[in-house]
PDB file of C-alpha atoms in Angstrom:
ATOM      1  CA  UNK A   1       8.299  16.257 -17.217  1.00 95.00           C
ATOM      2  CA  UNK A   2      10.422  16.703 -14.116  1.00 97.00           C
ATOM      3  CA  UNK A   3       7.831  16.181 -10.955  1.00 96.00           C
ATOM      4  CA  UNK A   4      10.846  16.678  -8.570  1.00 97.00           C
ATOM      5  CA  UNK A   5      14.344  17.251  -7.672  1.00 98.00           C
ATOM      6  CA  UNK A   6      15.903  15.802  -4.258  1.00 98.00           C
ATOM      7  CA  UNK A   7      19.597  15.781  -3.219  1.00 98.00           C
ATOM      8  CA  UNK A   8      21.474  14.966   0.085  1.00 98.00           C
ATOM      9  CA  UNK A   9      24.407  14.524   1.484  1.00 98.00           C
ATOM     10  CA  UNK A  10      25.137  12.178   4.811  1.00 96.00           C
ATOM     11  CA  UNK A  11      28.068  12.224   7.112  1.00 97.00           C
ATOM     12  CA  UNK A  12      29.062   8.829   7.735  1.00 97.00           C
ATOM     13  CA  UNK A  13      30.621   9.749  10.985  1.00 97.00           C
ATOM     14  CA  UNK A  14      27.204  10.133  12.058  1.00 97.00           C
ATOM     15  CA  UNK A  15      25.482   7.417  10.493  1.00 97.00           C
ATOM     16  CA  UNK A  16      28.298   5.475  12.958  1.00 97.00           C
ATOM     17  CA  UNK A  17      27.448   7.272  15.967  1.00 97.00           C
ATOM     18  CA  UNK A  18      24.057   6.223  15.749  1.00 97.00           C
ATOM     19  CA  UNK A  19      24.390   2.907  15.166  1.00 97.00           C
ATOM     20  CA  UNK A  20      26.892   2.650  17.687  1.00 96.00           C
ATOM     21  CA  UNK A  21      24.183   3.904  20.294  1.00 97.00           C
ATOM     22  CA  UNK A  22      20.971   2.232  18.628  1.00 97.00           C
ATOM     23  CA  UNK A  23      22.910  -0.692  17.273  1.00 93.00           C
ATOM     24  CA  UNK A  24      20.682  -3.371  14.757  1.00 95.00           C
ATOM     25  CA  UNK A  25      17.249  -1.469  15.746  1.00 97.00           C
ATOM     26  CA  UNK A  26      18.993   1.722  13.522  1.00 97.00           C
ATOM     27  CA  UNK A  27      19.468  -0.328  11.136  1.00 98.00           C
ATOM     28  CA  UNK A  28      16.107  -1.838  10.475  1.00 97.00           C
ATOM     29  CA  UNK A  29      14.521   1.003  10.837  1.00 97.00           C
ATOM     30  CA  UNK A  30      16.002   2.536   7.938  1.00 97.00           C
ATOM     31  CA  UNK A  31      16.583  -0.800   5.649  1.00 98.00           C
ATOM     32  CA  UNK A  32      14.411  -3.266   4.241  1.00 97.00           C
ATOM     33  CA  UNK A  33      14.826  -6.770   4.689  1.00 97.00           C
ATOM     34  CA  UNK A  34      16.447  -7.367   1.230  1.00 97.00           C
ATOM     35  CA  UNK A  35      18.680  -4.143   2.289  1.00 98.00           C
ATOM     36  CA  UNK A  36      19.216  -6.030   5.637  1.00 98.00           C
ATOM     37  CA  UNK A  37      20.886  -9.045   4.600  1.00 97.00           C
ATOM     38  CA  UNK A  38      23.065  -7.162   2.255  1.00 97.00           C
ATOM     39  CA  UNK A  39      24.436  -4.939   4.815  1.00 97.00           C
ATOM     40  CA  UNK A  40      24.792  -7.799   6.944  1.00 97.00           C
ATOM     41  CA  UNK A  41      27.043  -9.508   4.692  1.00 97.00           C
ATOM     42  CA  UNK A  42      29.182  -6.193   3.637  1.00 95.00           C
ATOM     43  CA  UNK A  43      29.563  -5.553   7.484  1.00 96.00           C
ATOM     44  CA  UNK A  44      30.586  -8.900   7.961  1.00 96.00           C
ATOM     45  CA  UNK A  45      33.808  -8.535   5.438  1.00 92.00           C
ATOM     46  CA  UNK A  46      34.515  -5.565   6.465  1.00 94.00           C
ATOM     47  CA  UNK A  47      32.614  -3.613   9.376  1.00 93.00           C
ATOM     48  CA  UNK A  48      33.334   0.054   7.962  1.00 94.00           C
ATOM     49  CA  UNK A  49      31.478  -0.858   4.435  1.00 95.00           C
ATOM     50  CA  UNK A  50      28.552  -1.849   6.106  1.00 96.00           C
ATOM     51  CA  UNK A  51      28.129   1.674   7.386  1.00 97.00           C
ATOM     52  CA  UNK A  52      29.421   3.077   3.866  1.00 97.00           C
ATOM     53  CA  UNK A  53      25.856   0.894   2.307  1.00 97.00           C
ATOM     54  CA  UNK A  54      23.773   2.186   5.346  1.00 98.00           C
ATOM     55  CA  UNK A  55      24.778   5.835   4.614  1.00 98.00           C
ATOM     56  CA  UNK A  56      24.147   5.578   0.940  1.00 98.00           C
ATOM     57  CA  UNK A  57      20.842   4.043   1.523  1.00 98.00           C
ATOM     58  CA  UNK A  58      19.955   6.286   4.222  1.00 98.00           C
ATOM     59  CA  UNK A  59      21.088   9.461   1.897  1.00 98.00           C
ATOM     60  CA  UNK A  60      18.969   7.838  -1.279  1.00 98.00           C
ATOM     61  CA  UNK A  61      15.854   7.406   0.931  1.00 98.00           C
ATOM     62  CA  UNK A  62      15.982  11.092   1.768  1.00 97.00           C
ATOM     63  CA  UNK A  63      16.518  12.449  -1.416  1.00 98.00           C
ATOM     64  CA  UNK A  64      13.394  10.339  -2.780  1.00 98.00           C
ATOM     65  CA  UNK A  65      11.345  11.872   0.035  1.00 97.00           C
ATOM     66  CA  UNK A  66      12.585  14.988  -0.737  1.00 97.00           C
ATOM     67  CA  UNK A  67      12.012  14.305  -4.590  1.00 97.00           C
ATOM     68  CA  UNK A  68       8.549  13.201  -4.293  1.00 97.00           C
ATOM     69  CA  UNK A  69       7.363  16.181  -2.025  1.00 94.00           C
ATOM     70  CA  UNK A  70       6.388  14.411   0.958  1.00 90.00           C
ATOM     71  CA  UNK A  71       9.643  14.104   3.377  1.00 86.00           C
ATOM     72  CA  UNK A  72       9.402  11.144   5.414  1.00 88.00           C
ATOM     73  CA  UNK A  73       5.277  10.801   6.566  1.00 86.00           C
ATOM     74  CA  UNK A  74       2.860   8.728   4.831  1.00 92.00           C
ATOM     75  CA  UNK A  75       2.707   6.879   2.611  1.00 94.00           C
ATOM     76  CA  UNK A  76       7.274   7.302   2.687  1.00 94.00           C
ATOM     77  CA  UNK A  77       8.855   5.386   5.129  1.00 94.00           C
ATOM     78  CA  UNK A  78      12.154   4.483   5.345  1.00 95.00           C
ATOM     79  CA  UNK A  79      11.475   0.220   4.523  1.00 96.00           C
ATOM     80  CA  UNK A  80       8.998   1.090   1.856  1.00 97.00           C
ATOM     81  CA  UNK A  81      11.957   2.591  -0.353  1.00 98.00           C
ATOM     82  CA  UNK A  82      14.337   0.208  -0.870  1.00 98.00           C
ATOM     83  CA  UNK A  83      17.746   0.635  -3.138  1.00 98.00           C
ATOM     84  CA  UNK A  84      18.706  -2.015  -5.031  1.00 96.00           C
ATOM     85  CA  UNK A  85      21.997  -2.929  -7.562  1.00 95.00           C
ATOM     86  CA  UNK A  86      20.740  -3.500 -11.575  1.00 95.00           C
ATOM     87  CA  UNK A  87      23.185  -6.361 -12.476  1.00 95.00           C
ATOM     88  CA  UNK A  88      25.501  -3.716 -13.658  1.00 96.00           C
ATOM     89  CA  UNK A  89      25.625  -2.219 -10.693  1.00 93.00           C
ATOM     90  CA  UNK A  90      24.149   0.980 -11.406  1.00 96.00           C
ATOM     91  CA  UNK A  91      21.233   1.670  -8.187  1.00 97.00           C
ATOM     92  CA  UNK A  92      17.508   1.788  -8.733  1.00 98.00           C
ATOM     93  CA  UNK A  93      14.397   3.102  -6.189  1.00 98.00           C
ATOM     94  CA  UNK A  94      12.433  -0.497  -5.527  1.00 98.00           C
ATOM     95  CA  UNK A  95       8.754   0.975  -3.705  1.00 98.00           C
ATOM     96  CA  UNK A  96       6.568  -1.720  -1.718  1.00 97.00           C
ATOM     97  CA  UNK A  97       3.337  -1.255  -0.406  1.00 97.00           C
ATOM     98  CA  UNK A  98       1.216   2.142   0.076  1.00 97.00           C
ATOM     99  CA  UNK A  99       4.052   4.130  -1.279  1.00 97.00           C
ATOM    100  CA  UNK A 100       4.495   2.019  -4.548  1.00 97.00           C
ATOM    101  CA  UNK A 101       0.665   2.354  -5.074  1.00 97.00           C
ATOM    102  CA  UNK A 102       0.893   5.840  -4.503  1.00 97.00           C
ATOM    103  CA  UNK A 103       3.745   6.043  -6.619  1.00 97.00           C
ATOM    104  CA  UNK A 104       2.315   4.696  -9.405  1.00 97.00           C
ATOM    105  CA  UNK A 105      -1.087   6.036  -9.398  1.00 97.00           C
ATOM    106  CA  UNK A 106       0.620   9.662  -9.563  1.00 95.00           C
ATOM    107  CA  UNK A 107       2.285   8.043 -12.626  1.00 97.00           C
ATOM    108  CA  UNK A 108       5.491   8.731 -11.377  1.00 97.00           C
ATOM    109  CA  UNK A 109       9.301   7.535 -12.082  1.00 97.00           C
ATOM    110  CA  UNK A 110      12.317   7.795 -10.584  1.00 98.00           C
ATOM    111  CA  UNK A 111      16.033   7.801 -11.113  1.00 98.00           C
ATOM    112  CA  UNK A 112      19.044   7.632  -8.210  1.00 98.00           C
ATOM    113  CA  UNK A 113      22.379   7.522  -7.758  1.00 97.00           C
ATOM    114  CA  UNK A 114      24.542   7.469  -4.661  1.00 97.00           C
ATOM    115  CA  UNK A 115      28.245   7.791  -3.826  1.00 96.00           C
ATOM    116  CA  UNK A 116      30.127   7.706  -0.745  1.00 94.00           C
ATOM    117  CA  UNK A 117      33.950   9.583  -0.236  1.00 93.00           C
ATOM    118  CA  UNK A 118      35.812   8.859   2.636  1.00 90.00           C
ATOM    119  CA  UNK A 119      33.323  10.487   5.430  1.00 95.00           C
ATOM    120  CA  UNK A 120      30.295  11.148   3.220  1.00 98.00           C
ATOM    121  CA  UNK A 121      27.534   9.595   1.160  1.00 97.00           C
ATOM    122  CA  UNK A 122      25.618  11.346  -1.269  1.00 98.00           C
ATOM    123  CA  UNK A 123      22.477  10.674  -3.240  1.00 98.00           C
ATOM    124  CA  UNK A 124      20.503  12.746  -6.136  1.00 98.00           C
ATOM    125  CA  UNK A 125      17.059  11.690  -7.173  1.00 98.00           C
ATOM    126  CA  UNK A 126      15.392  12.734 -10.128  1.00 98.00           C
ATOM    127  CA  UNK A 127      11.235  11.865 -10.118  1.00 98.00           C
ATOM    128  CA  UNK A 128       9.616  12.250 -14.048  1.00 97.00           C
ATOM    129  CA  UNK A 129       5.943  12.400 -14.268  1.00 94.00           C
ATOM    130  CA  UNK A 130       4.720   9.764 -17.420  1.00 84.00           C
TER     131      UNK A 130
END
């Protein structure tokens, strides 16, 4: 059964401003640490694909807010919700702490996937009640 439905679409242009102004602090605000050292080593290579994984993460942590009813207050917050790579690439929700117990005590389960074109980054989220 379908609990909830959350889409969203980010303009990377933006995500860029921001960091430009806020710099790392942005960026660990929105990423956990496991999300941290991954865009570290993509902006590294290649500064503009750093910002590509920010946006995507930042658009998959909305639409799971969104998803789950609750937006971005307690027990969501942006390092709680982490998006990780399967092997095969394909991205899954990882919750820690408060929101994963939460999460689970609901008896809740969640699906993602993300994409980013040129200046945008998109993420749908489907959440199934067990």
């Amino acid at each position: 059964m379908i609990h909830g439905i959350g889409t969203d679409i980010c303009d990377i242009r933006r995500i860029e401003t921001v960091y430009q102004r806020q710099g790392e602090r942005f960026v660990r605000k929105v990423l956990s640490d496991a999300e941290f050292l991954v865009w570290q080593k993509r902006s590294a290579r290649w500064p503009q694909r750093g910002l590509r994984y920010l946006a995507t993460r930042f658009s998959a942590k909305e639409a799971f807010s969104k998803a789950i009813g609750l937006g971005i207050r307690m027990p969501m917050t942006w390092r709680r919700c982490e998006i990780n790579n399967l092997p095969s690439g394909a991205p899954v929700i990882v919750l820690h702490g408060e929101l994963k117990t939460w999460f689970e005590a609901q008896g809740l389960r969640a699906h993602v996937t993300v994409t980013d074109e040129t200046d945008y980054a998109a993420s749908f989220v489907v959440v199934e009640r067990d």
